[in-house]
Coordinates of C-alpha atoms and ligand atoms in Angstrom, one line a residue:
X1267 CA 0.0 -0.5 0.0
X1268 CA 1.4 3.9 -0.6
X1269 CA 2.0 6.3 2.0
X1270 CA -0.6 9.3 1.1
X1271 CA -2.7 7.0 -0.9
X1272 CA -6.1 9.0 0.8
X1273 CA -8.9 8.3 -1.8
X1274 CA -10.9 5.2 0.0
X1275 CA -13.3 3.1 -2.7
X1276 CA -17.2 2.5 -1.6
X1277 CA -16.3 -1.1 -2.0
X1278 CA -13.4 -1.0 0.7
X1279 CA -14.3 -2.3 4.1
X1280 CA -14.3 0.2 6.4
X1281 CA -11.6 -1.5 8.7
X1282 CA -9.4 -1.3 5.5
X1283 CA -9.9 1.7 4.6
X1284 CA -8.9 2.9 8.6
X1285 CA -5.5 0.6 8.0
X1286 CA -4.9 3.3 4.6
X1287 CA -4.9 5.8 6.6
X1288 CA -2.2 4.7 8.4
X1289 CA 0.5 7.1 6.8
X1290 CA 3.7 5.1 7.3
X1291 CA 5.7 9.3 7.0
X1292 CA 3.9 11.1 9.6
X1293 CA 4.1 7.6 11.9
X1294 CA 8.6 7.8 11.2
X1295 CA 8.4 12.1 11.9
X1296 CA 7.2 10.7 14.8
X1297 CA 9.7 8.3 16.4
X1298 CA 12.3 10.8 15.2
X1299 CA 10.9 13.9 16.7
X1300 CA 11.2 11.9 19.7
X1301 CA 14.6 10.6 19.7
X1302 CA 15.5 14.3 20.3
X1303 CA 14.8 13.7 23.9
X1304 CA 17.3 12.0 25.8
X1305 CA 19.1 11.6 21.8
X1306 CA 23.1 10.2 22.6
X1307 CA 25.8 9.5 20.5
X1308 CA 24.7 6.4 17.5
X1309 CA 21.5 7.2 17.3
X1310 CA 20.1 5.6 20.7
X1311 CA 18.1 7.7 23.2
X1312 CA 18.4 7.9 27.2
X1313 CA 15.1 7.7 27.8
X1314 CA 15.5 6.1 31.9
X1315 CA 12.0 6.3 34.5
X1316 CA 10.1 10.0 34.7
X1317 CA 13.2 11.4 34.1
X1318 CA 13.3 15.4 32.4
X1319 CA 13.5 13.3 30.0
X1320 CA 10.6 10.6 30.8
X1321 CA 8.0 13.7 31.1
X1322 CA 8.9 16.5 28.7
X1323 CA 8.2 12.6 26.2
X1324 CA 5.2 12.8 28.0
X1325 CA 4.1 15.7 27.0
X1326 CA 4.9 15.5 23.6
X1327 CA 3.2 12.8 23.5
X1328 CA 0.2 14.7 24.8
X1329 CA 0.2 17.5 23.2
X1330 CA 0.1 15.5 19.7
X1331 CA -3.0 13.8 21.2
X1332 CA -5.5 17.1 22.7
X1333 CA -4.0 18.6 18.7
X1334 CA -5.9 15.7 17.3
X1335 CA -9.2 16.3 19.7
X1336 CA -8.4 13.2 22.0
X1337 CA -8.9 13.5 26.0
X1338 CA -6.1 12.2 28.7
X1339 CA -6.2 10.4 31.7
X1340 CA -3.9 9.1 33.7
X1341 CA -3.2 6.3 37.5
X1342 CA -1.9 7.2 40.5
X1343 CA 1.4 4.9 39.6
X1344 CA 2.1 7.8 35.7
X1345 CA 0.3 5.7 33.5
X1346 CA -1.3 7.6 30.4
X1347 CA -4.3 6.7 28.7
X1348 CA -5.4 8.5 25.5
X1349 CA -8.9 8.0 24.0
X1350 CA -10.8 8.4 21.2
X1351 CA -15.0 7.8 22.5
X1352 CA -16.6 4.9 21.0
X1353 CA -20.4 5.3 20.0
X1354 CA -20.5 3.4 24.0
X1355 CA -18.0 5.4 26.4
X1356 CA -19.4 2.7 28.5
X1357 CA -18.5 -0.1 27.3
X1358 CA -14.6 -0.9 28.6
X1359 CA -11.8 -0.1 26.1
X1360 CA -10.0 -2.0 24.5
X1361 CA -6.5 -0.8 25.5
X1362 CA -3.3 -0.8 22.8
X1363 CA 0.3 0.3 23.6
X1364 CA 3.6 -0.2 25.5
X1365 CA 5.9 1.7 27.2
X1366 CA 8.2 5.4 26.4
X1367 CA 10.7 4.9 29.6
X1368 CA 14.9 3.4 27.3
X1369 CA 17.7 1.9 28.6
X1370 CA 20.1 4.6 29.7
X1371 CA 22.2 2.9 26.1
X1372 CA 19.4 2.7 24.4
X1373 CA 17.1 2.4 20.8
X1374 CA 14.5 5.3 19.2
X1375 CA 11.8 1.9 18.7
X1376 CA 12.1 -0.1 21.9
X1377 CA 8.5 1.1 23.8
X1378 CA 7.9 4.1 21.8
X1379 CA 6.3 2.3 18.5
X1380 CA 4.2 0.7 19.8
X1381 CA 2.7 4.4 21.1
X1382 CA 2.5 5.9 18.3
X1383 CA 2.0 3.2 16.2
X1384 CA -1.8 2.9 18.4
X1385 CA -0.8 7.6 17.8
X1386 CA -0.9 6.1 14.5
X1387 CA -3.9 4.1 14.9
X1388 CA -6.3 6.3 16.4
X1389 CA -5.8 9.7 13.6
X1390 CA -5.6 7.2 11.0
X1391 CA -9.4 6.5 12.5
X1392 CA -10.1 9.4 12.3
X1393 CA -9.7 10.2 9.0
X1394 CA -11.2 7.6 7.7
X1395 CA -14.6 8.8 10.0
X1396 CA -14.5 5.5 11.7
X1397 CA -16.7 5.0 14.0
X1398 CA -16.1 1.6 16.8
X1399 CA -18.8 0.1 19.5
X1400 CA -16.5 1.1 22.2
X1401 CA -13.8 3.3 23.2
X1402 CA -10.5 2.7 21.8
X1403 CA -7.9 3.8 24.4
X1404 CA -3.4 3.8 24.2
X1405 CA -1.9 3.5 26.9
X1406 CA 2.0 4.7 28.5
X1407 CA 2.6 2.6 30.5
X1408 CA 4.6 3.8 33.3
X1409 CA 8.8 2.5 34.5
X1410 CA 8.5 -0.6 32.3
X1411 CA 12.4 -0.9 31.6
X1412 CA 14.0 -0.9 35.4
X1413 CA 16.9 0.3 34.5
X1414 CA 16.4 3.6 36.5
X1415 CA 13.7 1.7 39.8
X1416 CA 14.0 -1.3 39.5
X1417 CA 12.0 -3.8 39.0
X1418 CA 10.0 -2.9 35.8
X1419 CA 7.2 -3.0 33.6
X1420 CA 5.8 -1.2 37.5
X1421 CA 3.2 0.5 35.8
X1422 CA 1.6 -3.1 34.3
X1423 CA 2.1 -4.8 37.5
X1424 CA 0.3 -2.1 40.0
X1425 CA -2.1 -1.3 37.4
X1426 CA -3.3 -5.1 37.6
X1427 CA -3.1 -5.2 41.5
X1428 CA -0.4 -8.1 41.0
X1429 CA 2.0 -5.6 42.9
X1430 CA 0.9 -2.2 45.6
X1431 CA 2.2 1.1 44.5
X1432 CA 2.9 1.3 48.2
X1433 CA 6.1 -1.4 48.0
X1434 CA 7.5 1.2 45.0
X1435 CA 7.3 4.1 46.1
X1436 CA 10.1 3.3 48.2
X1437 CA 12.2 2.2 45.2
X1438 CA 15.6 4.5 45.8
X1439 CA 17.5 4.8 41.8
X1440 CA 21.6 4.5 42.7
X1441 CA 21.1 8.2 43.3
X1442 CA 19.0 7.7 46.2
X1443 CA 16.3 8.9 44.5
X1444 CA 13.1 7.8 46.0
X1445 CA 10.2 6.9 42.9
X1446 CA 7.5 9.1 45.2
X1447 CA 9.5 11.9 44.6
X1448 CA 10.5 11.3 40.5
X1449 CA 6.7 9.8 40.5
X1450 CA 5.3 12.5 42.6
X1451 CA 7.1 15.1 40.0
X1452 CA 5.8 12.9 37.1
X1453 CA 1.9 13.7 37.7
X1454 CA 2.9 17.8 39.2
X1455 CA 4.1 17.9 34.7
X1456 CA 1.1 17.2 33.7
X1457 CA -1.6 18.5 35.9
X1458 CA -5.8 18.3 35.5
X1459 CA -5.6 15.7 33.3
X1460 CA -8.3 13.5 34.7
X1461 CA -8.4 11.5 37.0
X1462 CA -8.4 6.5 36.0
X1463 CA -7.7 3.6 39.3
X1464 CA -6.1 1.4 38.4
X1465 CA -7.7 -2.3 37.2
X1466 CA -11.2 -0.7 35.3
X1467 CA -12.9 -3.5 33.0
X1468 CA -10.5 -2.8 29.8
X1469 CA -11.6 -5.7 26.3
X1470 CA -8.2 -6.3 25.6
X1471 CA -4.9 -5.2 25.4
X1472 CA -2.6 -5.6 22.0
X1473 CA 0.9 -4.7 22.3
X1474 CA 2.9 -4.0 18.7
X1475 CA 7.0 -3.2 20.1
X1476 CA 9.6 -4.2 17.3
X1477 CA 11.0 -7.6 18.7
X1478 CA 14.6 -7.4 19.4
X1479 CA 15.5 -10.5 18.3
X1480 CA 16.5 -11.9 14.8
X1481 CA 13.9 -14.2 12.8
X1482 CA 11.2 -12.1 12.0
X1483 CA 14.5 -10.1 9.3
X1484 CA 16.6 -13.6 8.8
X1485 CA 12.9 -15.6 7.5
X1486 CA 12.4 -12.0 5.6
X1487 CA 8.6 -12.0 7.1
X1488 CA 7.1 -8.1 8.6
X1489 CA 4.5 -8.9 11.0
X1490 CA 4.9 -11.9 14.0
X1491 CA 1.5 -12.7 15.5
X1492 CA 3.0 -14.0 19.4
X1493 CA 1.7 -16.9 21.2
X1494 CA 2.8 -15.6 24.1
X1495 CA 5.4 -15.0 26.6
X1496 CA 8.7 -18.3 27.8
X1497 CA 9.0 -18.1 31.0
X1498 CA 12.7 -17.8 33.2
X1499 CA 13.9 -19.4 36.1
X1500 CA 16.5 -18.0 37.4
X1501 CA 19.7 -19.6 39.6
X1502 CA 22.1 -18.4 42.0
X1503 CA 24.6 -21.5 42.3
X1504 CA 27.5 -20.4 44.8
X1505 CA 30.0 -23.7 45.2
X1506 CA 32.8 -23.5 48.7
X1507 CA 36.1 -24.7 48.4
X1508 CA 38.9 -24.0 49.6
X1509 CA 41.4 -20.6 49.1
X1510 CA 45.2 -22.1 48.5
X1511 CA 48.6 -21.0 47.8
X1512 CA 48.9 -21.0 43.8
X1513 CA 52.3 -21.7 44.0
X1514 CA 53.0 -24.6 47.1
X1515 CA 50.0 -26.8 47.0
X1516 CA 49.8 -29.8 44.3
X1517 CA 46.4 -29.9 42.9
X1518 CA 45.1 -32.8 43.8
X1519 CA 44.9 -32.1 47.6
X1520 CA 43.5 -28.8 46.2
X1521 CA 39.0 -28.0 46.9
X1522 CA 39.6 -25.3 43.7
X1523 CA 36.1 -23.6 43.5
X1524 CA 36.7 -22.0 39.5
X1525 CA 37.7 -25.6 38.7
X1526 CA 34.9 -27.2 40.1
X1527 CA 32.7 -24.4 38.9
X1528 CA 33.8 -24.9 35.0
X1529 CA 32.8 -28.5 35.0
X1530 CA 29.8 -27.6 37.0
X1531 CA 28.9 -25.2 33.8
X1532 CA 29.9 -27.4 31.4
X1533 CA 27.8 -30.3 32.5
X1534 CA 24.5 -27.7 32.7
X1535 CA 25.5 -26.4 28.8
X1536 CA 24.7 -30.9 27.9
X1537 CA 22.4 -30.3 29.9
X1538 CA 21.5 -27.3 28.2
X1539 CA 22.1 -28.4 24.7
X1540 CA 19.2 -28.7 22.1
X1541 CA 19.3 -29.0 18.2
X1542 CA 16.0 -27.2 17.9
X1543 CA 18.3 -23.7 19.7
X1544 CA 14.7 -22.3 21.6
X1545 CA 16.8 -23.3 25.4
X1546 CA 18.2 -19.3 26.3
X1547 CA 20.9 -20.6 28.8
X1548 CA 23.3 -18.4 29.9
X1549 CA 25.4 -18.5 32.6
X1550 CA 25.6 -14.1 32.8
X1551 CA 28.0 -13.1 35.9
X1552 CA 30.8 -14.6 38.1
X1553 CA 32.0 -13.9 41.4
X1554 CA 35.8 -15.7 42.2
X1555 CA 36.7 -14.5 46.2
X1556 CA 39.7 -14.2 46.1
X1557 CA 39.7 -13.7 43.4
X1558 CA 44.0 -12.8 43.1
X1559 CA 46.3 -14.5 40.4
X1560 CA 47.9 -16.9 42.6
X1561 CA 45.6 -17.8 45.3
X1562 CA 43.2 -21.3 44.8
X1563 CA 40.1 -19.4 44.6
X1564 CA 37.4 -20.1 47.2
X1565 CA 34.6 -19.7 46.1
X1566 CA 32.7 -18.9 43.1
X1567 CA 29.6 -17.2 42.7
X1568 CA 27.4 -17.4 39.4
X1569 CA 23.6 -16.8 37.9
X1570 CA 22.2 -19.1 35.9
X1571 CA 18.9 -17.2 33.4
X1572 CA 17.2 -20.1 31.5
X1573 CA 14.2 -19.5 29.4
X1574 CA 11.5 -21.4 27.5
X1575 CA 8.7 -20.4 25.3
X1576 CA 7.6 -24.7 26.5
X1577 CA 6.1 -25.0 30.6
X1578 CA 6.6 -28.9 30.7
X1579 CA 10.6 -27.9 29.6
X1580 CA 10.7 -25.3 32.1
X1581 CA 10.0 -27.5 35.0
X1582 CA 11.9 -30.7 33.6
X1583 CA 14.6 -29.2 32.7
X1584 CA 15.0 -26.5 35.2
X1585 CA 14.1 -29.3 37.8
X1586 CA 17.8 -31.0 37.1
X1587 CA 19.1 -28.4 37.0
X1588 CA 20.5 -28.5 40.5
X1589 CA 21.7 -32.6 40.5
X1590 CA 23.2 -31.9 37.7
X1591 CA 25.4 -29.5 39.6
X1592 CA 25.7 -31.7 42.6
X1593 CA 27.0 -34.5 40.2
X1594 CA 29.8 -32.3 38.9
X1595 CA 32.0 -31.8 41.8
X1596 CA 33.8 -34.2 43.2
X1597 CA 36.3 -32.0 46.0
X1598 CA 33.6 -28.8 46.8
X1599 CA 30.1 -27.8 48.5
X1600 CA 27.8 -26.4 46.1
X1601 CA 24.4 -24.9 46.8
X1602 CA 22.0 -24.1 44.5
X1603 CA 19.0 -21.2 45.3
X1604 CA 15.9 -20.2 42.8
X1605 CA 15.5 -16.9 42.8
X1606 CA 12.9 -16.1 39.6
X1607 CA 10.3 -18.9 38.6
X1608 CA 7.1 -18.0 36.2
X1609 CA 6.2 -20.0 34.5
X1610 CA 5.1 -19.5 30.2
X1611 CA 2.6 -16.9 29.5
X1612 CA -0.1 -18.2 26.5
X1613 CA -1.4 -15.0 24.6
X1614 CA -5.5 -15.4 24.1
X1615 CA -6.5 -17.6 20.7
X1616 CA -9.4 -15.0 19.7
X1617 CA -6.8 -12.1 19.7
X1618 CA -4.0 -14.7 17.8
X1619 CA -6.8 -15.0 15.2
X1620 CA -7.9 -11.4 15.1
X1621 CA -4.4 -9.9 14.2
X1622 CA -4.0 -12.5 11.8
X1623 CA -6.8 -12.2 10.2
X1624 CA -5.8 -8.4 9.8
X1625 CA -2.1 -8.7 8.3
X1626 CA -4.1 -11.6 6.1
X1627 CA -6.2 -8.7 5.1
X1628 CA -3.5 -6.3 4.2
X1629 CA -1.8 -9.1 1.9
X1630 CA 1.4 -9.1 4.5
X1631 CA 3.1 -12.6 5.8
X1632 CA 2.4 -13.6 9.1
X1633 CA 4.4 -17.0 11.6
X1634 CA 3.1 -16.8 14.9
X1635 CA 6.1 -17.0 17.2
X1636 CA 7.0 -16.9 21.5
X1637 CA 9.3 -13.8 23.0
X1638 CA 11.9 -13.4 24.3
X1639 CA 11.8 -11.1 26.6
X1640 CA 9.7 -9.9 28.5
X1641 CA 6.5 -7.3 28.1
X1642 CA 3.6 -5.1 29.7
X1643 CA 0.5 -7.9 28.4
X1644 CA 2.4 -10.5 29.8
X1645 CA 0.2 -8.7 33.2
X1646 CA -2.0 -7.2 30.7
X1647 CA -2.6 -10.9 29.6
X1648 CA -3.8 -11.8 33.9
X1649 CA -6.8 -9.3 33.5
X1650 CA -8.3 -9.2 29.6
X1651 CA -7.6 -11.1 25.7
X1652 CA -3.8 -10.3 25.0
X1653 CA -1.2 -10.5 22.6
X1654 CA 1.2 -8.7 20.7
X1655 CA 1.9 -7.9 17.8
X1656 CA 6.2 -8.1 16.1
X1657 CA 7.8 -6.2 13.5
X1658 CA 11.1 -6.8 12.3
X1659 CA 14.0 -5.0 13.4
X1660 CA 17.9 -5.2 11.9
X1661 CA 20.2 -8.2 13.0
X1662 CA 17.4 -7.9 16.1
X1663 CA 19.4 -5.4 18.4
X1664 CA 18.1 -3.5 20.5
X1665 CA 18.8 -2.4 24.1
X1666 CA 21.3 -0.2 21.8
X1667 CA 21.7 3.1 19.9
X1668 CA 22.8 0.7 16.5
X1669 CA 18.4 -0.7 17.1
X1670 CA 16.2 0.0 13.8
X1671 CA 13.3 -0.4 12.7
X1672 CA 12.3 0.6 9.1
X1673 CA 9.3 2.7 7.9
X1674 CA 7.6 -0.3 6.1
X1675 CA 8.0 -2.4 8.8
X1676 CA 6.8 -0.4 11.1
X1677 CA 4.3 1.2 8.4
X1678 CA 3.1 -2.6 8.9
X1679 CA 3.4 -3.6 11.7
X1680 CA 0.8 -0.2 12.5
X1681 CA -2.2 -1.3 9.9
X1682 CA -2.0 -4.8 11.5
X1683 CA -2.9 -2.9 14.9
X1684 CA -5.4 -0.5 12.9
X1685 CA -7.6 -3.5 11.8
X1686 CA -7.0 -6.0 15.1
X1687 CA -8.4 -2.8 17.0
X1688 CA -10.8 -2.0 15.4
X1689 CA -12.6 -5.4 14.7
X1690 CA -12.0 -5.6 18.4
X1691 CA -13.8 -2.0 19.4
X1692 CA -16.8 -3.4 17.7
X1693 CA -17.1 -6.4 19.2
Ligands
LIG1136 ZN1 10.8 -3.0 24.8

C-alpha cells in the first residue's frame, strides 16, 4: 500500500479503509521527534523512567494527542491513557500501547513504537471516519525498563494489581532518589488530566513492539503474531572450596572452587544442549573469591538465567539444574538457590486470530512466534484477553543505540494493529 494514498473506495470495508490512512511518513516523523528527547551518540536515546526526558516525552505525546482532540487520563502510578471515544462510552475500552522509557543506552524504537503506532491508528480512524462501539485507548506504561527503578514493568504490574503501589514508592535509584518523589514530579508536570483507577475493566489489550530478536528479519517476514512470553527460571549457584597458595599446593590437595564451577557449567551446557535452539541458557555473572592470580579460588558464585516457551520443558530441565550441579562437583560443596520462577504466558487464541486475520486482509505474511523478552502484555494477559504484534528490527539488535526498524515495517505493524483494534472495538 502506498503511503499517502487517501481515497477510500466504496467497495472497501471500513477497516481496510482505516488501515490505508496509517501514514508511514507521519509515523516515522514522530519516532524521529521523540528520539531527540534524551538523544545520545550513535542514534540512541537515554530516556529512563520518570526523568526530565521522560516528562518531556510525555508532554510531547500529550500535545500531539490533544491536538487531535483525544482526551488524556492518568492513574496514580503515571500510566497515561489517550482516549478515542466509541458509540458506547461506558463500554470497557480496547487498549493498545507500550512504554516510553528506555534503557540508559537504548534505541529509538523499543517501547515508543507501540505507543506511536497506537496514536497513528487513532488518527487514521479519525481520517477514515471510523466509528467503533467501544472506546479505544492508547496506554503508556510507567517504568517498563526497570533500569532506573527496579523491577521493570512496574506500571503494568501495579495497574493489574500484581504489585501494590505502596510497595514501589520506597524504591530508590542509584542516586538515592525515591520512586515516590520522581513520580510526584512527573504527575505534577501534567496537571489537570483526568484521574483513573487501577485495573478498570478492559475489553482487550494489544501491544505492538519491535521483535528485539533476528527471526522476522532473517525469514523476510513483516509481522510476528506473538503466541506468548517464554517462561523464566533464575538461579544463583555458590561453589565453596578452600583457598590455597598457587605456587605450593599440589593439585591433588586442592579444593578449587573455580575449577569445579567450570565443571558445573560444562555439565549444564550438556544438559541444556538443544538442537532446535529454543532453550535460552545464560551464565551472565560470576564472582570469584578471593579473585587473586596467585590463590586457588575459595568461593565462586554465578547466576543462571534459563528460559523456554514450553511450561513442561521449563519445569523438567529446570528441575535438573540442581542435581546436575551436584553431580559435577568432586571436592567442593555446591548450593543452588532458585531466585525467580515464572511459567510461560500464553496469549488469548482469540486475539491471535484477530491479529492474523488483520495481517491476511492486508496481504502481509505473518508467523506465530513466542516472545523471548518480558513485556507489559505479560501482566495485562492476567486481566483481559491480550496479544502482541512484532515487527522486524535490524539484526535483532535492541537495548542498544544501533537499534533500527524501517519505516515500511513500522507502518505495516501499525496497519495490522489498526485493523485488529477496529475488529475488537466492534465486538
Ligand atoms: Zn520494550
